[in-house]
Amino acid sequence: MYILGISAYYHDSAASLVKNGDIVVAVQEERFSRKKHDSRFPINAIRYTLKSQNIDLRDIEMIVYYEKPLLTFERLLETYLAVAPRGLRSFIAAMQVWLKEKLFLKSELNRKFKSLQKELVPNTKPHIPKFLFSEHHLSHAAAAYYPSPFDESVILCMDGVGEWATTSTWVGRKNEINPLWEISFPHSLGLLYSAFTYYCGFKVNSGEYKLMGLAPYGEPKYTKLIKDNLIDIKEDGTFKLDISYFKYHRGFRMTSRKFHKLFGRLSRKGETELSQFHMDIAASIQAVTEEVVLKLARSLREETGVKNLCLAGGVALNCVANGVLLRENIFDNIWIQPASGDAGSSLGGALIGWHQYHQKERTPNPNDSMKGTYLGPEFNNDEVIKYLKKINAPFHTQNDQDLFDQLADELDKGHVIGWFNGPMEFGPRSLGARSIIGDPRNQKMQSTMNLKIKYRESFRPFAPSVLEEDVSNQFEMSVKSPYMLLVAPVKEELCKKMTYEQEKLFGIEKLNIPRSSLPAITHVDYSARVQTVNKTTNPRYYELINAFKGKTGCPAIVNTSFNVRGEPIVCTPQDAYRCFMRTEMDILVLQNQVLYKREQPKVEKDETWMQEFELD
Ligand SMILES: [Fe+2]
């Protein structure tokens, strides 16, 4: 029995397919459309999920949409009525979208699926599976609990907002998920963090990561000001915002004049200089977020006595807060859904269809059921070779062992490699399927990768992929972190103390001073965003790092997403080749094919590789 889950129309549309309870495919629309955070109906993602299993809509038992649009509509109406006539312009803008596609979602979905089925199987009677509409936070909770390794767990979901809920708590037992309590809009930890993201000049819904990366440069000087004015945090972690400081409920902007007055300046315009003020603001809101998360976790542990915790919702991507939560040992075990934003809710929806609607038993997998989150499209050697021959790109085919030895050498020489391996990752992080890799010991790696490959000057260091069994030799952490969602301190003996003068340096200058024997992945506060690599989950990536360890003694490599600034992560060999040719990457590896930049033809306009190809 196949169940299809979809999330769409807000941000990060996605489709996920579950077969008899097993997660078989999950993919975001942006990877096909090449439009970052694409929120349109995920037609390409759905097409791919069906094609990958060789099925059409007649084989789908049920389609689950990840939320209840009418409840969201009710929130919009009620919120507008509470502040009217203020917020009229944003209300009208929202209504235009609602009247066009969201309000009559069921018939809209019906129409879309009918035409898809017509396209897939022409000349047959259209068969549309039944629709189920889950709830936004229930979908988050399901995406966190069902694939987790636990048979009983507390589930904490925190995001901007769903229908009404912004924070929700649940207990999962066997195949059931039951609600505990929730906090409703407009009181939202996700929106509070996004308001500060906006205030510091970053994009809401994607720049939160940058704000988190900025925090270690600052001092949490404004924590008290935030807590005295913006957010009232109770002992149990529940909270209330003073909504007069915000505008997200009644306008296009996130923060109000009162907010700007409180901090004594207007919001930063994107791309203008970041000052110490912004770094202190980032550190302060990070500290407040951690306080709320810790308090919520403590009260949930006390209230339920359950020893496992699952996290989901956009706030669960705050890997610094996750790391703090881990080190506090409030719960015995923590598991975080790698696609914890709304894309992952498509998966949550599909799993609700299986476990709740169909009441199917659940057997937790001791590792988890996400298959390393390698749930997207994959291309075998034959397909890669066919493509490379088509565009006349010179390449060398190598067997695995020679390839890994060769790549270990190239990494050691300081070369930057595009690594394309197996099924693509589901969720926002590259985890060794579509990654750009380098040597973390190399002092220049941070600026080389940023300026020559990613075309940005980032204040964020890169993240390490480390062999699972070596994690505690390199970092103050002894648990697995397969999805790069935990930040941990770099092992003290690997760290280098800063001189007084070096500590006084500003911003990126500070990052350029090596702080450890792994400078490319060590942040200014000696922390790193760790991914542990498991031998069975991603064997080829594991063997590659192991070969690097064999050559250099270092069990970690730099891993950054395979894309350039502003683009989604590459999906196909063609996306990867384009990215390779448009950047100063030295080597591209497509499964077992190695391409050297020096051997590639010079880039001319209208090169064949720039044209679209239909890949089989
Ligand atoms: Fe959400």
Coordinates of C-alpha atoms and ligand atoms in Angstrom, one line a residue:
M1 CA 0.0 0.0 0.0
Y2 CA 1.4 3.4 -1.1
I3 CA 0.5 6.6 0.7
L4 CA 1.6 10.0 -0.7
G5 CA 2.2 12.9 1.6
I6 CA 2.5 16.5 0.2
S7 CA 3.3 19.9 1.7
A8 CA 2.8 23.0 -0.5
Y9 CA 1.8 26.6 -0.9
Y10 CA 3.8 28.1 2.0
H11 CA 7.5 27.4 1.7
D12 CA 9.5 24.3 0.8
S13 CA 7.0 22.2 -1.0
A14 CA 7.7 18.5 -1.0
A15 CA 6.4 15.0 -1.7
S16 CA 7.0 11.8 0.3
L17 CA 6.0 8.3 -0.4
V18 CA 5.5 5.6 2.1
K19 CA 5.1 1.9 1.0
N20 CA 3.6 -0.4 3.7
G21 CA 5.0 2.0 6.3
D22 CA 8.4 2.1 4.8
I23 CA 9.7 5.5 3.7
V24 CA 10.7 5.0 0.1
V25 CA 11.1 8.4 -1.4
A26 CA 11.0 12.0 -0.1
V27 CA 12.1 15.1 -2.1
Q28 CA 11.7 18.9 -2.2
E29 CA 10.3 20.6 -5.2
E30 CA 13.1 23.1 -5.3
R31 CA 15.6 20.4 -6.3
F32 CA 13.8 20.0 -9.6
S33 CA 12.5 23.5 -10.3
R34 CA 15.9 25.0 -9.2
K35 CA 14.0 27.7 -7.4
K36 CA 15.1 27.9 -3.7
H37 CA 12.4 27.1 -1.2
D38 CA 9.9 26.7 -4.0
S39 CA 6.4 26.8 -2.5
R40 CA 4.4 25.9 -5.6
F41 CA 2.4 22.6 -6.0
P42 CA 5.2 20.0 -6.0
I43 CA 4.4 18.6 -9.4
N44 CA 7.9 17.5 -10.2
A45 CA 8.5 16.0 -6.8
I46 CA 5.3 14.0 -7.1
R47 CA 6.1 12.9 -10.6
Y48 CA 9.5 11.7 -9.4
T49 CA 8.1 9.8 -6.4
L50 CA 5.7 7.9 -8.6
K51 CA 8.3 7.3 -11.4
S52 CA 10.8 6.0 -8.9
Q53 CA 8.4 3.2 -8.0
N54 CA 7.1 2.7 -11.4
I55 CA 3.5 3.5 -10.4
D56 CA 0.8 6.0 -11.1
L57 CA -2.1 7.4 -9.0
R58 CA -4.1 4.2 -9.3
D59 CA -1.5 2.6 -7.0
I60 CA -1.8 5.3 -4.4
E61 CA -4.2 4.4 -1.5
M62 CA -4.4 7.9 -0.1
I63 CA -2.9 11.4 -0.5
V64 CA -2.3 13.3 2.8
Y65 CA -2.0 17.1 2.7
Y66 CA 0.1 18.3 5.7
E67 CA -2.3 20.7 7.2
K68 CA -5.9 22.0 7.5
P69 CA -6.1 25.1 5.3
L70 CA -9.5 26.2 6.6
L71 CA -8.1 26.5 10.2
T72 CA -5.2 28.6 8.9
F73 CA -7.7 30.8 7.0
E74 CA -9.7 31.1 10.3
R75 CA -6.5 32.4 12.0
L76 CA -5.9 34.9 9.3
L77 CA -9.4 36.2 9.5
E78 CA -9.5 36.4 13.3
T79 CA -6.1 38.0 13.5
Y80 CA -7.1 40.6 10.9
L81 CA -10.4 41.3 12.7
A82 CA -8.5 41.8 16.0
V83 CA -6.2 44.5 14.6
A84 CA -8.5 46.0 11.8
P85 CA -8.3 48.4 10.1
R86 CA -4.6 48.1 10.5
G87 CA -3.0 45.5 8.4
L88 CA -5.5 45.9 5.6
R89 CA -2.9 45.9 2.8
S90 CA -1.3 42.7 3.9
F91 CA -4.7 41.2 4.5
I92 CA -5.8 42.0 0.9
A93 CA -2.5 40.6 -0.5
A94 CA -3.0 37.4 1.5
M95 CA -6.6 37.1 0.4
Q96 CA -5.6 37.2 -3.3
V97 CA -3.5 34.1 -2.8
W98 CA -6.1 32.4 -0.7
L99 CA -9.0 33.0 -3.1
K100 CA -6.8 31.7 -5.9
E101 CA -5.6 28.4 -4.6
K102 CA -5.7 27.8 -0.9
L103 CA -9.3 28.3 0.2
F104 CA -10.6 25.7 -2.2
L105 CA -7.7 23.5 -1.8
K106 CA -9.5 20.2 -2.1
S107 CA -10.8 21.0 -5.6
E108 CA -7.5 22.6 -6.5
L109 CA -5.7 19.4 -5.5
N110 CA -8.3 17.3 -7.3
R111 CA -7.8 19.3 -10.5
K112 CA -4.0 19.0 -10.3
F113 CA -4.0 15.3 -9.7
K114 CA -6.5 14.7 -12.4
S115 CA -4.3 16.3 -15.0
L116 CA -1.3 14.5 -13.6
Q117 CA -3.0 11.2 -14.0
K118 CA -4.0 12.1 -17.5
E119 CA -0.4 12.9 -18.3
L120 CA 0.8 9.6 -16.8
V121 CA -1.8 7.3 -18.2
P122 CA -3.6 8.9 -21.1
N123 CA -6.9 7.5 -22.2
T124 CA -8.0 5.9 -18.9
K125 CA -10.7 7.0 -16.5
P126 CA -9.0 9.4 -14.1
H127 CA -8.5 7.8 -10.7
I128 CA -8.0 10.1 -7.8
P129 CA -7.1 8.6 -4.4
K130 CA -8.9 9.9 -1.3
F131 CA -7.5 13.0 0.4
L132 CA -6.8 13.3 4.0
F133 CA -5.9 16.7 5.6
S134 CA -3.7 16.3 8.7
E135 CA -2.9 19.2 11.1
H136 CA 0.3 21.2 10.7
H137 CA 1.9 20.4 14.0
L138 CA 0.6 16.8 14.0
S139 CA 2.4 16.4 10.7
H140 CA 5.6 17.8 12.3
A141 CA 5.2 15.5 15.3
A142 CA 4.6 12.5 13.1
A143 CA 7.7 13.3 11.0
A144 CA 9.7 13.4 14.2
Y145 CA 8.3 10.4 16.1
Y146 CA 7.4 7.7 13.6
P147 CA 10.9 7.5 11.9
S148 CA 12.6 7.8 15.3
P149 CA 14.3 4.9 17.0
F150 CA 12.0 5.1 20.1
D151 CA 8.9 3.2 21.0
E152 CA 7.9 5.9 23.4
S153 CA 8.9 9.5 23.3
V154 CA 8.0 13.1 24.1
I155 CA 7.6 15.2 21.0
L156 CA 8.4 18.9 21.0
C157 CA 7.4 20.9 17.9
M158 CA 8.4 24.5 17.5
D159 CA 8.0 26.6 14.4
G160 CA 6.7 29.9 13.1
V161 CA 3.1 29.0 13.0
G162 CA 0.8 26.3 11.6
E163 CA -2.9 26.7 11.7
W164 CA -2.9 28.2 15.2
A165 CA -0.2 26.2 17.1
T166 CA 3.4 27.6 17.3
T167 CA 4.7 25.2 19.9
S168 CA 3.1 21.9 20.5
T169 CA 3.9 18.9 22.8
W170 CA 2.9 15.3 22.3
V171 CA 3.6 11.9 23.5
G172 CA 4.2 9.1 21.0
R173 CA 3.6 5.5 22.1
K174 CA 3.7 2.6 19.7
N175 CA 1.7 3.8 16.7
E176 CA -0.1 6.5 18.6
I177 CA 0.6 10.2 19.0
N178 CA -1.4 12.1 21.6
P179 CA -1.3 15.8 22.3
L180 CA -0.3 17.3 25.6
W181 CA -0.6 21.0 25.2
E182 CA 0.2 23.8 22.8
I183 CA 1.0 27.5 22.6
S184 CA -1.0 29.4 19.9
F185 CA -0.3 32.3 17.5
P186 CA 0.8 35.1 17.8
H187 CA 3.0 33.8 20.6
S188 CA 5.7 32.0 18.7
L189 CA 9.3 31.2 19.4
G190 CA 9.9 30.7 15.7
L191 CA 8.4 34.0 14.7
L192 CA 10.4 35.7 17.5
Y193 CA 13.6 34.3 16.1
S194 CA 12.5 35.2 12.6
A195 CA 11.7 38.8 13.8
F196 CA 15.4 39.1 14.9
T197 CA 16.5 37.5 11.7
Y198 CA 14.6 40.2 9.8
Y199 CA 15.9 42.9 12.1
C200 CA 19.5 41.9 11.5
G201 CA 18.9 42.1 7.7
F202 CA 18.6 38.4 6.8
K203 CA 15.8 36.7 4.9
V204 CA 13.0 35.3 7.1
N205 CA 12.5 31.5 6.7
S206 CA 16.1 31.0 5.5
G207 CA 18.4 33.5 7.2
E208 CA 17.7 32.1 10.7
Y209 CA 20.7 29.9 10.1
K210 CA 22.9 32.9 9.5
L211 CA 21.7 34.6 12.6
M212 CA 22.6 31.5 14.6
G213 CA 26.1 31.5 13.0
L214 CA 26.6 35.2 13.9
A215 CA 25.8 34.7 17.6
P216 CA 29.2 33.4 18.6
Y217 CA 30.8 36.7 17.6
G218 CA 28.6 38.6 20.1
E219 CA 27.9 39.0 23.8
P220 CA 24.3 38.3 25.0
K221 CA 24.0 41.9 26.2
Y222 CA 20.4 42.3 25.3
T223 CA 19.0 39.2 26.8
K224 CA 17.5 41.0 29.8
L225 CA 16.0 43.7 27.5
I226 CA 14.4 41.0 25.4
K227 CA 13.0 39.2 28.4
D228 CA 11.8 42.3 30.2
N229 CA 10.0 43.6 27.2
L230 CA 9.4 41.1 24.3
I231 CA 8.9 37.8 25.9
D232 CA 7.6 36.6 29.3
I233 CA 9.1 33.2 29.9
K234 CA 7.4 31.1 32.7
E235 CA 9.3 28.6 34.8
D236 CA 7.9 25.7 32.8
G237 CA 9.2 27.2 29.5
T238 CA 5.8 28.4 28.2
F239 CA 5.9 32.0 27.1
K240 CA 3.9 35.0 26.0
L241 CA 5.1 37.7 23.6
D242 CA 4.2 41.4 23.9
I243 CA 2.8 41.6 20.4
S244 CA 3.0 45.4 20.2
Y245 CA 6.7 45.0 19.3
F246 CA 5.9 42.9 16.2
K247 CA 4.2 43.4 12.9
Y248 CA 4.0 39.9 11.5
H249 CA 0.3 39.6 12.4
R250 CA -0.7 42.8 10.7
G251 CA 1.8 43.7 8.0
F252 CA 4.6 42.8 5.6
R253 CA 7.3 43.5 8.1
M254 CA 8.2 41.5 11.2
T255 CA 9.1 44.2 13.7
S256 CA 7.3 47.4 14.8
R257 CA 8.5 50.9 15.4
K258 CA 8.3 50.1 19.2
F259 CA 10.8 47.3 18.6
H260 CA 13.3 49.6 16.8
K261 CA 12.9 52.2 19.5
L262 CA 13.7 49.6 22.2
F263 CA 17.0 48.6 20.6
G264 CA 17.7 52.2 19.5
R265 CA 18.0 51.6 15.8
L266 CA 16.2 50.6 12.6
S267 CA 16.5 47.1 11.1
R268 CA 19.6 46.4 9.0
K269 CA 19.3 46.6 5.3
G270 CA 20.5 43.4 3.7
E271 CA 24.2 43.4 2.4
T272 CA 25.1 46.4 4.5
E273 CA 27.9 46.0 7.1
L274 CA 27.3 43.9 10.1
S275 CA 28.3 45.6 13.3
Q276 CA 29.1 44.4 16.8
F277 CA 25.5 45.5 17.7
H278 CA 24.0 42.8 15.3
M279 CA 26.4 40.2 16.7
D280 CA 25.3 41.0 20.2
I281 CA 21.6 41.0 19.2
A282 CA 22.2 37.5 17.6
A283 CA 23.9 36.2 20.7
S284 CA 21.1 37.6 22.9
I285 CA 18.2 36.0 20.9
Q286 CA 20.1 32.8 20.7
A287 CA 20.5 32.8 24.5
V288 CA 16.7 33.5 25.0
T289 CA 15.8 30.7 22.5
E290 CA 18.1 28.2 24.4
E291 CA 16.5 29.2 27.7
V292 CA 13.0 28.5 26.4
V293 CA 14.0 25.2 24.8
L294 CA 15.7 24.0 28.0
K295 CA 12.9 25.0 30.3
L296 CA 10.3 23.4 28.0
A297 CA 12.4 20.2 27.9
R298 CA 12.8 20.1 31.7
S299 CA 9.1 20.5 32.3
L300 CA 8.2 17.9 29.7
R301 CA 10.5 15.4 31.2
E302 CA 9.1 16.1 34.7
E303 CA 5.5 16.1 33.5
T304 CA 5.7 12.8 31.5
G305 CA 8.6 10.9 33.0
V306 CA 9.3 9.7 29.4
K307 CA 13.1 9.5 28.8
N308 CA 13.2 10.1 25.0
L309 CA 12.7 13.3 23.1
C310 CA 11.9 14.0 19.5
L311 CA 12.2 17.4 18.0
A312 CA 10.6 18.9 14.9
G313 CA 9.5 22.2 13.4
G314 CA 11.8 24.9 12.0
V315 CA 13.3 25.7 15.5
A316 CA 14.7 22.2 15.6
L317 CA 17.2 23.3 12.9
N318 CA 18.8 25.5 15.6
C319 CA 21.6 23.0 16.1
V320 CA 23.3 25.2 18.7
A321 CA 20.2 25.0 20.9
N322 CA 20.0 21.3 20.2
G323 CA 23.7 20.9 21.3
V324 CA 23.0 22.7 24.6
L325 CA 19.9 20.5 25.1
L326 CA 22.0 17.4 24.6
R327 CA 24.7 18.5 27.0
E328 CA 22.2 19.3 29.7
N329 CA 21.2 15.6 29.8
I330 CA 17.5 16.4 30.5
F331 CA 16.4 13.4 28.3
D332 CA 18.4 10.2 27.9
N333 CA 18.1 10.3 24.2
I334 CA 17.2 12.9 21.6
W335 CA 16.3 12.4 17.9
I336 CA 15.7 15.2 15.5
Q337 CA 13.9 14.9 12.2
P338 CA 16.5 16.0 9.5
A339 CA 13.8 17.6 7.4
S340 CA 12.3 19.3 10.4
G341 CA 10.8 22.3 8.5
D342 CA 7.6 22.1 6.5
A343 CA 9.1 19.9 3.7
G344 CA 9.4 17.1 6.3
S345 CA 5.7 17.5 7.1
S346 CA 4.9 15.8 3.8
L347 CA 6.5 12.7 5.3
G348 CA 4.7 13.2 8.6
G349 CA 1.4 13.4 6.7
A350 CA 2.1 10.1 4.8
L351 CA 3.1 8.4 8.1
I352 CA -0.1 9.6 9.7
G353 CA -2.0 8.0 6.9
W354 CA -0.3 4.6 7.6
H355 CA -0.1 4.6 11.4
Q356 CA -3.1 6.6 12.5
Y357 CA -5.7 6.3 9.7
H358 CA -4.9 2.7 8.9
Q359 CA -3.9 1.9 12.5
K360 CA -0.8 0.0 11.4
E361 CA 1.7 -1.2 14.0
R362 CA 5.1 0.4 14.2
T363 CA 8.5 -1.3 14.7
P364 CA 11.1 1.3 15.5
N365 CA 14.5 0.8 13.8
P366 CA 17.3 1.1 16.3
N367 CA 19.2 3.5 13.9
D368 CA 15.9 5.3 12.8
S369 CA 13.9 4.8 9.7
M370 CA 15.1 7.7 7.6
K371 CA 17.8 5.7 5.7
G372 CA 20.3 8.5 6.4
T373 CA 17.7 10.8 4.8
Y374 CA 19.1 9.7 1.4
L375 CA 15.6 9.5 0.0
G376 CA 15.9 11.5 -3.3
P377 CA 16.8 10.8 -6.9
E378 CA 19.9 8.7 -7.7
F379 CA 21.8 8.2 -10.9
N380 CA 23.9 5.1 -11.6
N381 CA 27.2 4.9 -13.4
D382 CA 25.6 4.1 -16.7
E383 CA 23.3 7.2 -16.5
V384 CA 26.3 9.4 -15.5
I385 CA 28.5 8.1 -18.4
K386 CA 25.7 8.5 -20.9
Y387 CA 25.3 12.2 -19.8
L388 CA 29.1 12.9 -19.9
K389 CA 29.5 11.4 -23.3
K390 CA 26.5 13.4 -24.6
I391 CA 28.2 16.6 -23.6
N392 CA 31.8 15.5 -24.5
A393 CA 33.1 16.0 -21.0
P394 CA 36.5 14.2 -20.4
F395 CA 36.3 11.8 -17.4
H396 CA 38.0 8.8 -15.8
T397 CA 36.2 5.9 -14.4
Q398 CA 37.8 4.4 -11.3
N399 CA 36.8 1.5 -9.0
D400 CA 35.9 2.4 -5.4
Q401 CA 39.1 1.6 -3.7
D402 CA 41.3 3.5 -6.3
L403 CA 38.9 6.3 -6.3
F404 CA 38.9 6.8 -2.5
D405 CA 42.7 6.6 -2.4
Q406 CA 43.0 9.1 -5.2
L407 CA 40.5 11.5 -3.6
A408 CA 42.3 11.2 -0.2
D409 CA 45.5 12.4 -2.0
E410 CA 43.7 15.2 -3.7
L411 CA 42.1 16.4 -0.5
D412 CA 45.4 16.3 1.2
K413 CA 46.8 18.5 -1.6
G414 CA 44.2 21.2 -0.8
H415 CA 41.9 20.5 -3.7
V416 CA 38.2 21.1 -3.5
I417 CA 36.0 18.3 -4.7
G418 CA 32.3 18.1 -5.8
W419 CA 31.1 14.8 -4.5
F420 CA 27.9 13.3 -6.0
N421 CA 27.0 9.9 -4.6
G422 CA 23.8 7.8 -4.4
P423 CA 20.3 9.1 -3.6
M424 CA 20.0 12.8 -2.8
E425 CA 19.4 14.1 0.7
F426 CA 15.9 15.0 1.9
G427 CA 16.0 18.2 4.1
P428 CA 18.1 21.3 4.1
R429 CA 21.6 19.8 4.7
S430 CA 24.1 18.1 2.4
L431 CA 25.2 14.9 4.1
G432 CA 27.6 13.2 1.7
A433 CA 25.3 12.6 -1.2
R434 CA 25.5 16.0 -2.8
S435 CA 28.4 17.7 -1.0
I436 CA 31.5 19.8 -1.7
I437 CA 34.4 18.5 0.3
G438 CA 37.8 19.6 1.4
D439 CA 40.6 19.2 4.0
P440 CA 39.5 20.6 7.4
R441 CA 43.2 20.9 8.5
N442 CA 43.9 23.3 5.7
Q443 CA 44.1 26.9 7.0
K444 CA 43.1 28.4 3.6
M445 CA 40.1 26.0 3.0
Q446 CA 37.6 28.3 4.7
S447 CA 38.3 31.3 2.4
T448 CA 39.0 29.1 -0.7
M449 CA 35.6 27.4 -0.4
N450 CA 33.8 30.6 0.4
L451 CA 35.3 32.9 -2.2
K452 CA 36.1 30.5 -5.1
I453 CA 33.2 28.1 -4.8
K454 CA 30.3 29.5 -2.9
Y455 CA 30.9 33.1 -3.9
R456 CA 30.3 34.6 -0.5
E457 CA 32.3 35.9 2.4
S458 CA 30.8 34.0 5.2
F459 CA 31.2 34.5 8.9
R460 CA 30.1 30.9 9.3
P461 CA 32.7 28.2 9.2
F462 CA 32.1 24.9 7.4
A463 CA 30.9 21.8 9.0
P464 CA 32.8 18.5 9.4
S465 CA 31.8 15.0 8.5
V466 CA 33.5 12.7 10.9
L467 CA 33.6 8.9 11.1
E468 CA 31.1 7.9 13.7
E469 CA 33.5 5.9 15.9
D470 CA 36.0 8.9 15.9
V471 CA 33.5 11.6 16.9
S472 CA 34.6 11.7 20.6
N473 CA 38.3 12.0 19.6
Q474 CA 37.6 15.2 17.8
F475 CA 34.6 16.7 19.5
E476 CA 33.2 16.9 23.0
M477 CA 30.4 14.6 22.0
S478 CA 29.8 10.9 22.2
V479 CA 26.4 10.5 20.5
K480 CA 25.6 10.1 16.8
S481 CA 24.8 13.2 14.8
P482 CA 24.0 11.8 11.4
Y483 CA 22.0 14.9 10.2
M484 CA 24.4 17.6 11.3
L485 CA 21.8 18.9 13.8
L486 CA 24.0 19.1 16.8
V487 CA 26.8 21.6 17.6
A488 CA 29.5 20.4 19.9
P489 CA 32.8 21.9 21.2
V490 CA 36.0 20.9 19.3
K491 CA 38.1 18.6 21.6
E492 CA 40.1 20.9 23.9
E493 CA 43.5 19.3 23.1
L494 CA 42.9 20.2 19.4
C495 CA 42.2 23.8 20.2
K496 CA 44.6 26.7 20.0
K497 CA 44.3 29.6 22.4
M498 CA 43.9 33.1 20.9
T499 CA 46.3 35.9 21.9
Y500 CA 44.8 39.0 23.4
E501 CA 45.3 40.9 20.1
Q502 CA 43.7 38.1 18.1
E503 CA 40.6 38.1 20.4
K504 CA 40.2 41.8 19.6
L505 CA 39.9 41.2 15.9
F506 CA 36.5 41.9 14.3
G507 CA 34.0 39.7 12.5
I508 CA 35.4 37.5 9.7
E509 CA 39.0 38.5 10.6
K510 CA 38.5 36.5 13.8
L511 CA 37.3 33.4 11.9
N512 CA 40.5 33.5 9.7
I513 CA 42.7 32.9 12.8
P514 CA 43.1 29.2 13.2
R515 CA 41.5 28.1 16.4
S516 CA 42.2 24.4 16.3
S517 CA 44.1 21.8 14.3
L518 CA 40.8 21.7 12.2
P519 CA 40.6 25.4 11.4
A520 CA 38.2 25.1 8.4
I521 CA 35.4 23.7 10.6
T522 CA 36.0 25.5 14.0
H523 CA 33.8 28.4 14.8
V524 CA 35.1 31.4 16.8
D525 CA 33.7 29.9 20.0
Y526 CA 35.5 26.6 19.3
S527 CA 32.4 24.8 18.3
A528 CA 31.5 22.8 15.2
R529 CA 28.3 21.6 13.5
V530 CA 29.1 17.9 13.4
Q531 CA 27.9 15.2 11.1
T532 CA 28.8 11.6 12.1
V533 CA 29.1 9.2 9.2
N534 CA 28.0 5.6 9.6
K535 CA 29.6 2.7 7.7
T536 CA 26.3 1.1 6.8
T537 CA 24.1 4.1 6.1
N538 CA 26.5 5.8 3.7
P539 CA 29.3 3.2 2.9
R540 CA 31.0 5.1 0.1
Y541 CA 31.2 8.4 1.9
Y542 CA 32.4 6.5 5.0
E543 CA 35.2 4.7 2.9
L544 CA 36.2 8.0 1.4
I545 CA 36.7 9.6 4.8
N546 CA 38.4 6.5 6.1
A547 CA 40.9 6.6 3.2
F548 CA 41.6 10.3 4.1
K549 CA 42.1 9.1 7.7
G550 CA 44.5 6.4 6.5
K551 CA 46.6 8.9 4.6
T552 CA 46.6 11.8 7.1
G553 CA 45.4 10.5 10.4
C554 CA 42.5 12.9 10.3
P555 CA 39.1 11.2 10.5
A556 CA 37.1 14.2 9.3
I557 CA 36.6 16.2 6.1
V558 CA 34.9 19.5 5.4
N559 CA 31.4 19.1 4.1
T560 CA 29.4 21.9 2.6
S561 CA 26.3 21.8 0.4
F562 CA 26.8 21.2 -3.3
N563 CA 25.5 24.5 -4.7
V564 CA 26.4 28.1 -5.2
R565 CA 24.9 31.0 -3.2
G566 CA 21.2 31.4 -3.8
E567 CA 20.7 28.1 -5.6
P568 CA 19.2 24.9 -4.3
I569 CA 21.5 21.9 -3.7
V570 CA 22.3 20.1 -7.0
C571 CA 20.1 17.1 -7.9
T572 CA 21.2 15.6 -11.2
P573 CA 24.6 15.0 -12.8
Q574 CA 23.8 17.9 -15.0
D575 CA 23.2 20.3 -12.1
A576 CA 26.5 19.1 -10.6
Y577 CA 28.5 19.6 -13.8
R578 CA 27.1 23.1 -14.2
C579 CA 28.0 24.0 -10.7
F580 CA 31.4 22.5 -11.2
M581 CA 32.1 24.5 -14.4
R582 CA 30.8 27.7 -13.0
T583 CA 33.0 27.6 -9.9
E584 CA 36.7 27.1 -9.2
M585 CA 36.1 23.6 -7.9
D586 CA 39.1 21.4 -8.8
I587 CA 37.5 18.0 -9.2
L588 CA 34.0 16.6 -9.7
V589 CA 33.1 13.0 -8.8
L590 CA 29.9 11.6 -10.3
Q591 CA 29.6 8.2 -8.7
N592 CA 32.7 6.4 -10.1
Q593 CA 33.6 9.1 -12.7
V594 CA 36.3 11.6 -11.9
L595 CA 36.4 14.9 -13.8
Y596 CA 39.4 17.2 -13.5
K597 CA 38.8 20.9 -14.1
R598 CA 42.1 21.2 -16.0
E599 CA 40.9 18.7 -18.6
Q600 CA 37.5 20.2 -19.2
P601 CA 36.9 22.4 -22.3
K602 CA 36.9 26.1 -21.7
V603 CA 33.5 27.6 -20.9
E604 CA 31.9 29.3 -24.0
K605 CA 28.5 30.6 -24.3
D606 CA 25.9 28.1 -25.3
E607 CA 28.1 25.1 -24.4
T608 CA 26.2 21.9 -24.8
W609 CA 26.4 21.2 -21.1
M610 CA 24.5 24.3 -20.4
Q611 CA 21.5 23.1 -22.3
E612 CA 18.7 21.1 -20.8
F613 CA 18.9 17.4 -21.1
E614 CA 16.2 14.9 -20.3
L615 CA 17.8 12.4 -18.1
D616 CA 16.5 8.9 -18.2
Ligands
FE1 FE 5.8 24.3 10.4

